[in-house]
mmCIF file of C-alpha atoms in Angstrom:
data_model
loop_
_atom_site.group_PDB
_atom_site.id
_atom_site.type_symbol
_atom_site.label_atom_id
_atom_site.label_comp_id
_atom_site.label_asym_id
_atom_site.label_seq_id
_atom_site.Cartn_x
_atom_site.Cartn_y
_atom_site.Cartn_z
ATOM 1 C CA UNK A 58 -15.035 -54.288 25.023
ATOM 2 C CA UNK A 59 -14.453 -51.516 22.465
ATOM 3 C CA UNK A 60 -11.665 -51.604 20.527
ATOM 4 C CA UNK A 61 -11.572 -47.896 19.566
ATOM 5 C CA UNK A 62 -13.737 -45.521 21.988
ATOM 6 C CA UNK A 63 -12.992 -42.959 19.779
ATOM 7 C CA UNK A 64 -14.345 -44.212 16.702
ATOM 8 C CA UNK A 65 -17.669 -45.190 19.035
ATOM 9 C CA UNK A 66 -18.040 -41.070 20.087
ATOM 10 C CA UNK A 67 -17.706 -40.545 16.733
ATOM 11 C CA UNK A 68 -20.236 -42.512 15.396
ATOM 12 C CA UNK A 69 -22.248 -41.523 18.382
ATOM 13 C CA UNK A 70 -22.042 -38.006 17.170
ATOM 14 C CA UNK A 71 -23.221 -38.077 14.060
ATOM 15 C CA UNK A 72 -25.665 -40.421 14.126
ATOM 16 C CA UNK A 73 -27.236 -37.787 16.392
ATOM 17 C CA UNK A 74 -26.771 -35.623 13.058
ATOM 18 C CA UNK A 75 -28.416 -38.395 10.796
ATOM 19 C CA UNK A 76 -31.373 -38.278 13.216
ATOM 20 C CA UNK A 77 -32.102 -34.603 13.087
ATOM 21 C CA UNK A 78 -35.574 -33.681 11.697
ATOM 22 C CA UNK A 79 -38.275 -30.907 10.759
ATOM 23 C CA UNK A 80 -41.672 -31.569 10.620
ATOM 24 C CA UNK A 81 -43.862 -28.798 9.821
ATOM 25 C CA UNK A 82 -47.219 -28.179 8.243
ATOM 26 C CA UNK A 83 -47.276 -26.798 4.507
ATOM 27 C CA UNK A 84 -50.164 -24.758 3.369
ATOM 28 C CA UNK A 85 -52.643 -27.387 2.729
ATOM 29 C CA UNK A 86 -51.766 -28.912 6.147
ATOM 30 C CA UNK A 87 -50.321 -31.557 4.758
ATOM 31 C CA UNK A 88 -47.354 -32.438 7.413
ATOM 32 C CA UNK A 89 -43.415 -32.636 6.115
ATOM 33 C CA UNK A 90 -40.600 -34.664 7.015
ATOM 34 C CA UNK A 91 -37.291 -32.816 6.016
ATOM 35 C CA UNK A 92 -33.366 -33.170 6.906
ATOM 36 C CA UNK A 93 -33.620 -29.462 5.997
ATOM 37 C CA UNK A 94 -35.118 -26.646 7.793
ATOM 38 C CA UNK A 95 -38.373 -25.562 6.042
ATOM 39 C CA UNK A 96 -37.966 -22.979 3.878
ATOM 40 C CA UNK A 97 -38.740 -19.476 5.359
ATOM 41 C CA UNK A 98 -41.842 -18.810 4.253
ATOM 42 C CA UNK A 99 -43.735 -21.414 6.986
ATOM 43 C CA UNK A 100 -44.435 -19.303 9.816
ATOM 44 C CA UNK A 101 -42.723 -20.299 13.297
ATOM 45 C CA UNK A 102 -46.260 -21.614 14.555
ATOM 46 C CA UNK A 103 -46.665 -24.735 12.044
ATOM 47 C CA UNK A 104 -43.233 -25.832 12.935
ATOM 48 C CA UNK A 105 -44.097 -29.014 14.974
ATOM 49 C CA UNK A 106 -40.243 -30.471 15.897
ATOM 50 C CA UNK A 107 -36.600 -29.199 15.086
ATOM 51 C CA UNK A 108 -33.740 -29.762 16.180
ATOM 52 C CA UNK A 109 -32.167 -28.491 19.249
ATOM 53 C CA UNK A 110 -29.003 -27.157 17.031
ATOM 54 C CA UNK A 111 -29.041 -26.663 13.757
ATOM 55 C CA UNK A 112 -25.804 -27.291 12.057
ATOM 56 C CA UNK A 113 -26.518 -25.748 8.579
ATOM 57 C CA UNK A 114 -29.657 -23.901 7.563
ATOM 58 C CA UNK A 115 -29.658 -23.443 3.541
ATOM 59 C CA UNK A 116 -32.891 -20.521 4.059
ATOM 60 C CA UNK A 117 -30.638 -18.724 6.950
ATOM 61 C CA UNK A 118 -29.688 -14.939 6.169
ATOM 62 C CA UNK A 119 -26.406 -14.440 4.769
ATOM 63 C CA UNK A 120 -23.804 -13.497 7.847
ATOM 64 C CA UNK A 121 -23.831 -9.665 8.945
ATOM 65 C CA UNK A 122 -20.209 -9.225 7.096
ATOM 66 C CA UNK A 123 -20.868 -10.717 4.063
ATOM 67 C CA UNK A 124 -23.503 -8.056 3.779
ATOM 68 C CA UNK A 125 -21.003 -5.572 4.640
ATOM 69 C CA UNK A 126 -17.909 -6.766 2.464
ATOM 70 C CA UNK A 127 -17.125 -3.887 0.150
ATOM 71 C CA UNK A 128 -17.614 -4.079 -3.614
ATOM 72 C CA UNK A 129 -15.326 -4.571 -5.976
ATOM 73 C CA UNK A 130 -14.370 -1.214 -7.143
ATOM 74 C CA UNK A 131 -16.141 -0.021 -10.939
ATOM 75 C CA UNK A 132 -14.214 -0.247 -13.717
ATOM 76 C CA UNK A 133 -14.281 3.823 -13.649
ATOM 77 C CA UNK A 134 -13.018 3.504 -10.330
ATOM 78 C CA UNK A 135 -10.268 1.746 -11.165
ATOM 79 C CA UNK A 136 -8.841 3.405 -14.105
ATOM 80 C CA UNK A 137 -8.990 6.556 -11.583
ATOM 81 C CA UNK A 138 -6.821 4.947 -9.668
ATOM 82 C CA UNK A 139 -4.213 4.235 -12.305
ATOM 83 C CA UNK A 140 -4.639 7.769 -14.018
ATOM 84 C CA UNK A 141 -3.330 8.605 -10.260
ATOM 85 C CA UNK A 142 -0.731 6.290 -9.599
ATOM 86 C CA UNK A 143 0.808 7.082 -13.228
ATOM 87 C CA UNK A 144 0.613 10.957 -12.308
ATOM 88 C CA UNK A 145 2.521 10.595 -8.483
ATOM 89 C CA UNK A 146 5.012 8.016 -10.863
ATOM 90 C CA UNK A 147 5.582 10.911 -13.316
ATOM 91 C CA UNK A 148 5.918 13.380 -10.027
ATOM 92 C CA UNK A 149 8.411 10.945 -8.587
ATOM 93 C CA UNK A 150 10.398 11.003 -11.689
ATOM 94 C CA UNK A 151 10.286 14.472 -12.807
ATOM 95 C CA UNK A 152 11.593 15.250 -9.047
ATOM 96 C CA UNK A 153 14.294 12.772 -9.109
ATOM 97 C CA UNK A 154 15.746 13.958 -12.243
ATOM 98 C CA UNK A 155 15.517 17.189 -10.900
ATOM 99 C CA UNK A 156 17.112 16.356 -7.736
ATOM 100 C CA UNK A 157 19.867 14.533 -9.722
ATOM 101 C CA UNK A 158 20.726 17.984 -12.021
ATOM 102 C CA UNK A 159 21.100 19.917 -8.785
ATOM 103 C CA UNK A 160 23.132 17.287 -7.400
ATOM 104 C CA UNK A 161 25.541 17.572 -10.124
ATOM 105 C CA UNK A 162 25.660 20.969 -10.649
ATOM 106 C CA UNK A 163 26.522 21.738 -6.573
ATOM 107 C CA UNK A 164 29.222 18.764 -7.586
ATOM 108 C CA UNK A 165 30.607 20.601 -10.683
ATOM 109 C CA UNK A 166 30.560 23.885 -8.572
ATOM 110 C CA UNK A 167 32.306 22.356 -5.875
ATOM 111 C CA UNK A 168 34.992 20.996 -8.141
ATOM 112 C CA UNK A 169 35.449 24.392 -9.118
ATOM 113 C CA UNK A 170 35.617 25.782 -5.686
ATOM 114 C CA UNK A 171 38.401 23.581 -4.884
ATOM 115 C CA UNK A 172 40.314 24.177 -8.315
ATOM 116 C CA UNK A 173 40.348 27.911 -7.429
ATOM 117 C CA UNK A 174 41.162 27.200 -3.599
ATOM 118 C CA UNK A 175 44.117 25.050 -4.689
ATOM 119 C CA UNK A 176 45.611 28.009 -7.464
ATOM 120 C CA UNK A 177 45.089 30.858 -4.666
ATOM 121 C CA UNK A 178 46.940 28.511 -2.181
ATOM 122 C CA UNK A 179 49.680 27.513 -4.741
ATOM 123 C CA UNK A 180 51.061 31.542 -5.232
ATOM 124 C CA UNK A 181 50.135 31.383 -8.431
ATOM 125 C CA UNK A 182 49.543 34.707 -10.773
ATOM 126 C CA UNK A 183 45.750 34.477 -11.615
ATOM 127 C CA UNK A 184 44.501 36.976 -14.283
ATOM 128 C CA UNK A 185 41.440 38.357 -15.948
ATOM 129 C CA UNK A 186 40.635 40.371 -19.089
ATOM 130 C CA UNK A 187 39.542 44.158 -18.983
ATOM 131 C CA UNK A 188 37.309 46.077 -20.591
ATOM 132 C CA UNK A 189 39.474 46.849 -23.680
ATOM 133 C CA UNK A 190 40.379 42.936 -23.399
ATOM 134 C CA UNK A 191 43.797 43.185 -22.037
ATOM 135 C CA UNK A 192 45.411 40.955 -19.984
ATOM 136 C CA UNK A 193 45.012 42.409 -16.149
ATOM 137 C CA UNK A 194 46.564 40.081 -13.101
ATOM 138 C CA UNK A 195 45.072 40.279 -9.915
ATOM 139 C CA UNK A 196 46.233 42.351 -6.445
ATOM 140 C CA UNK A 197 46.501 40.606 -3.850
ATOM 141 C CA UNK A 198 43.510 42.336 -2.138
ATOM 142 C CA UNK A 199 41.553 40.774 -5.204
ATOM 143 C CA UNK A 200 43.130 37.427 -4.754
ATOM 144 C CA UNK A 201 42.134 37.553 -0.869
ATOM 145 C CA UNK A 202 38.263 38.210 -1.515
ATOM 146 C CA UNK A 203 38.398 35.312 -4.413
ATOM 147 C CA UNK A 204 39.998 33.128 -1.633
ATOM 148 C CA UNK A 205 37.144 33.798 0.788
ATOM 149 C CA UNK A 206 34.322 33.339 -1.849
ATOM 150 C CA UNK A 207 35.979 29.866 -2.569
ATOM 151 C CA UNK A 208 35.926 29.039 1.442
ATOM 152 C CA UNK A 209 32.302 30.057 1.447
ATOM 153 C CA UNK A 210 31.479 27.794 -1.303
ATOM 154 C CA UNK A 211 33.553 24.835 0.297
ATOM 155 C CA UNK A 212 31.826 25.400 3.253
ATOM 156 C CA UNK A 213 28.870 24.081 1.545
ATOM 157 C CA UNK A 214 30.293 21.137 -0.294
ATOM 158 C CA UNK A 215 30.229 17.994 1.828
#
Protein backbone atom coordinates (compact mmCIF):
# COMPACT_ATOMS: atom_id res chain seq x y z
CA UNK A 1 0.00 0.00 0.00
CA UNK A 2 2.73 2.45 1.05
CA UNK A 3 5.30 3.08 -1.07
CA UNK A 4 7.81 4.41 1.51
CA UNK A 5 6.93 3.40 5.31
CA UNK A 6 9.57 5.44 6.23
CA UNK A 7 8.58 8.60 4.86
CA UNK A 8 4.86 7.69 6.54
CA UNK A 9 6.74 7.44 10.36
CA UNK A 10 8.15 10.41 9.48
CA UNK A 11 5.39 12.38 8.73
CA UNK A 12 3.67 10.61 11.53
CA UNK A 13 6.21 12.09 13.82
CA UNK A 14 6.05 15.37 13.30
CA UNK A 15 2.78 15.98 12.68
CA UNK A 16 2.56 14.91 16.33
CA UNK A 17 5.03 18.03 16.70
CA UNK A 18 2.71 20.37 14.55
CA UNK A 19 -0.10 19.38 16.94
CA UNK A 20 1.54 20.28 20.19
CA UNK A 21 -0.23 23.06 22.19
CA UNK A 22 -0.43 25.36 25.44
CA UNK A 23 -3.39 26.76 26.56
CA UNK A 24 -3.23 28.73 29.60
CA UNK A 25 -5.04 31.59 31.24
CA UNK A 26 -3.33 35.18 31.10
CA UNK A 27 -4.05 37.64 33.79
CA UNK A 28 -7.34 38.87 32.72
CA UNK A 29 -8.43 35.21 32.22
CA UNK A 30 -8.53 35.54 28.92
CA UNK A 31 -7.45 31.83 27.63
CA UNK A 32 -4.22 31.40 25.06
CA UNK A 33 -3.48 29.18 22.34
CA UNK A 34 0.40 29.01 21.82
CA UNK A 35 2.97 26.58 19.87
CA UNK A 36 5.20 28.00 22.64
CA UNK A 37 5.25 27.35 26.25
CA UNK A 38 3.84 30.38 28.15
CA UNK A 39 6.22 32.52 29.27
CA UNK A 40 7.32 31.96 32.95
CA UNK A 41 5.61 34.29 34.66
CA UNK A 42 1.93 32.23 34.46
CA UNK A 43 1.93 30.23 37.45
CA UNK A 44 1.77 26.25 36.97
CA UNK A 45 -2.03 26.36 38.12
CA UNK A 46 -3.55 28.38 34.99
CA UNK A 47 -1.79 26.05 32.70
CA UNK A 48 -4.84 24.12 31.29
CA UNK A 49 -2.98 21.55 28.51
CA UNK A 50 0.77 20.99 27.42
CA UNK A 51 2.35 18.78 25.91
CA UNK A 52 3.53 15.53 27.18
CA UNK A 53 7.31 16.45 25.90
CA UNK A 54 8.40 19.50 25.21
CA UNK A 55 10.94 19.66 22.51
CA UNK A 56 12.18 23.30 22.92
CA UNK A 57 11.12 25.73 25.62
CA UNK A 58 12.41 29.44 24.62
CA UNK A 59 11.52 30.65 28.75
CA UNK A 60 13.58 27.37 30.03
CA UNK A 61 16.73 28.20 32.30
CA UNK A 62 19.90 28.22 30.58
CA UNK A 63 21.67 24.51 31.07
CA UNK A 64 23.63 24.03 34.51
CA UNK A 65 27.14 24.31 32.42
CA UNK A 66 26.52 27.13 30.54
CA UNK A 67 26.14 28.80 33.88
CA UNK A 68 29.31 27.34 34.90
CA UNK A 69 31.52 27.92 31.66
CA UNK A 70 34.41 30.08 32.78
CA UNK A 71 34.87 33.66 31.59
CA UNK A 72 36.93 34.82 29.26
CA UNK A 73 39.94 35.94 31.06
CA UNK A 74 40.25 40.25 31.61
CA UNK A 75 42.30 41.97 29.52
CA UNK A 76 44.63 42.47 32.82
CA UNK A 77 44.57 38.92 33.06
CA UNK A 78 45.85 38.34 30.00
CA UNK A 79 48.67 40.65 29.61
CA UNK A 80 49.77 38.84 33.05
CA UNK A 81 50.00 36.02 31.33
CA UNK A 82 52.25 37.27 28.56
CA UNK A 83 54.44 39.47 31.01
CA UNK A 84 54.99 35.65 32.29
CA UNK A 85 55.45 33.70 29.37
CA UNK A 86 58.02 36.47 28.00
CA UNK A 87 59.92 36.23 31.50
CA UNK A 88 60.20 31.95 31.55
CA UNK A 89 61.19 32.77 27.44
CA UNK A 90 63.96 35.15 28.63
CA UNK A 91 64.84 32.36 31.55
CA UNK A 92 64.95 29.73 28.84
CA UNK A 93 67.29 31.75 26.85
CA UNK A 94 69.54 33.27 29.29
CA UNK A 95 70.05 29.44 30.52
CA UNK A 96 70.67 28.09 27.18
CA UNK A 97 73.28 30.50 26.33
CA UNK A 98 74.67 29.81 29.48
CA UNK A 99 74.60 26.19 29.08
CA UNK A 100 76.14 26.64 25.58
CA UNK A 101 79.42 28.84 27.12
CA UNK A 102 80.03 26.01 29.57
CA UNK A 103 79.68 23.59 26.93
CA UNK A 104 82.39 25.13 25.02
CA UNK A 105 84.61 26.01 27.49
CA UNK A 106 84.70 22.08 29.05
CA UNK A 107 85.27 21.52 24.99
CA UNK A 108 88.20 24.01 24.71
CA UNK A 109 89.57 22.55 28.06
CA UNK A 110 89.32 19.21 26.88
CA UNK A 111 91.15 20.00 23.69
CA UNK A 112 93.75 21.16 25.84
CA UNK A 113 93.83 18.16 28.02
CA UNK A 114 94.47 16.03 25.14
CA UNK A 115 97.16 18.45 23.50
CA UNK A 116 99.16 18.13 26.76
CA UNK A 117 98.40 14.24 27.08
CA UNK A 118 99.67 13.75 23.52
CA UNK A 119 103.26 16.06 24.19
CA UNK A 120 103.83 14.11 27.66
CA UNK A 121 103.24 10.81 25.71
CA UNK A 122 105.40 11.90 22.68
CA UNK A 123 108.96 12.32 25.03
CA UNK A 124 108.97 15.57 24.28
CA UNK A 125 111.06 18.37 26.43
CA UNK A 126 108.23 20.63 27.86
CA UNK A 127 109.42 23.88 29.58
CA UNK A 128 108.31 26.80 31.65
CA UNK A 129 109.68 30.24 32.59
CA UNK A 130 111.04 31.08 36.19
CA UNK A 131 110.87 33.69 38.29
CA UNK A 132 113.77 35.72 36.78
CA UNK A 133 112.08 34.59 33.30
CA UNK A 134 114.51 32.01 32.25
CA UNK A 135 113.91 29.21 30.36
CA UNK A 136 113.49 26.09 33.02
CA UNK A 137 112.54 22.39 31.42
CA UNK A 138 110.70 20.13 33.40
CA UNK A 139 111.94 16.80 35.64
CA UNK A 140 110.46 14.10 35.00
CA UNK A 141 108.75 13.98 38.45
CA UNK A 142 107.11 17.34 37.15
CA UNK A 143 106.23 15.85 33.85
CA UNK A 144 104.56 12.75 35.76
CA UNK A 145 102.14 14.97 38.01
CA UNK A 146 101.26 17.16 34.65
CA UNK A 147 100.50 13.71 33.05
CA UNK A 148 98.09 12.75 35.83
CA UNK A 149 96.33 16.21 35.99
CA UNK A 150 95.73 15.74 32.15
CA UNK A 151 94.19 12.01 32.87
CA UNK A 152 92.01 13.60 35.50
CA UNK A 153 90.74 16.12 33.18
CA UNK A 154 90.18 13.44 30.32
CA UNK A 155 88.44 11.53 32.64
CA UNK A 156 85.83 14.09 32.49
CA UNK A 157 85.65 14.79 28.81
CA UNK A 158 83.21 12.48 27.06
Amino acid sequence: MYRHPLLAVILLASSSMAAAQYIWLDEHGVKQLSDRPPPPNVPRQRIVKMPSKTVFNPYAEPEVAAKDATQPPSVAERNAAFNQRQRDAAQQASQAADDATRHADQRANCDAARHNQMALDQGLRLSTFDKTGQRAYMSDAEREELRKNAQKVLADCK
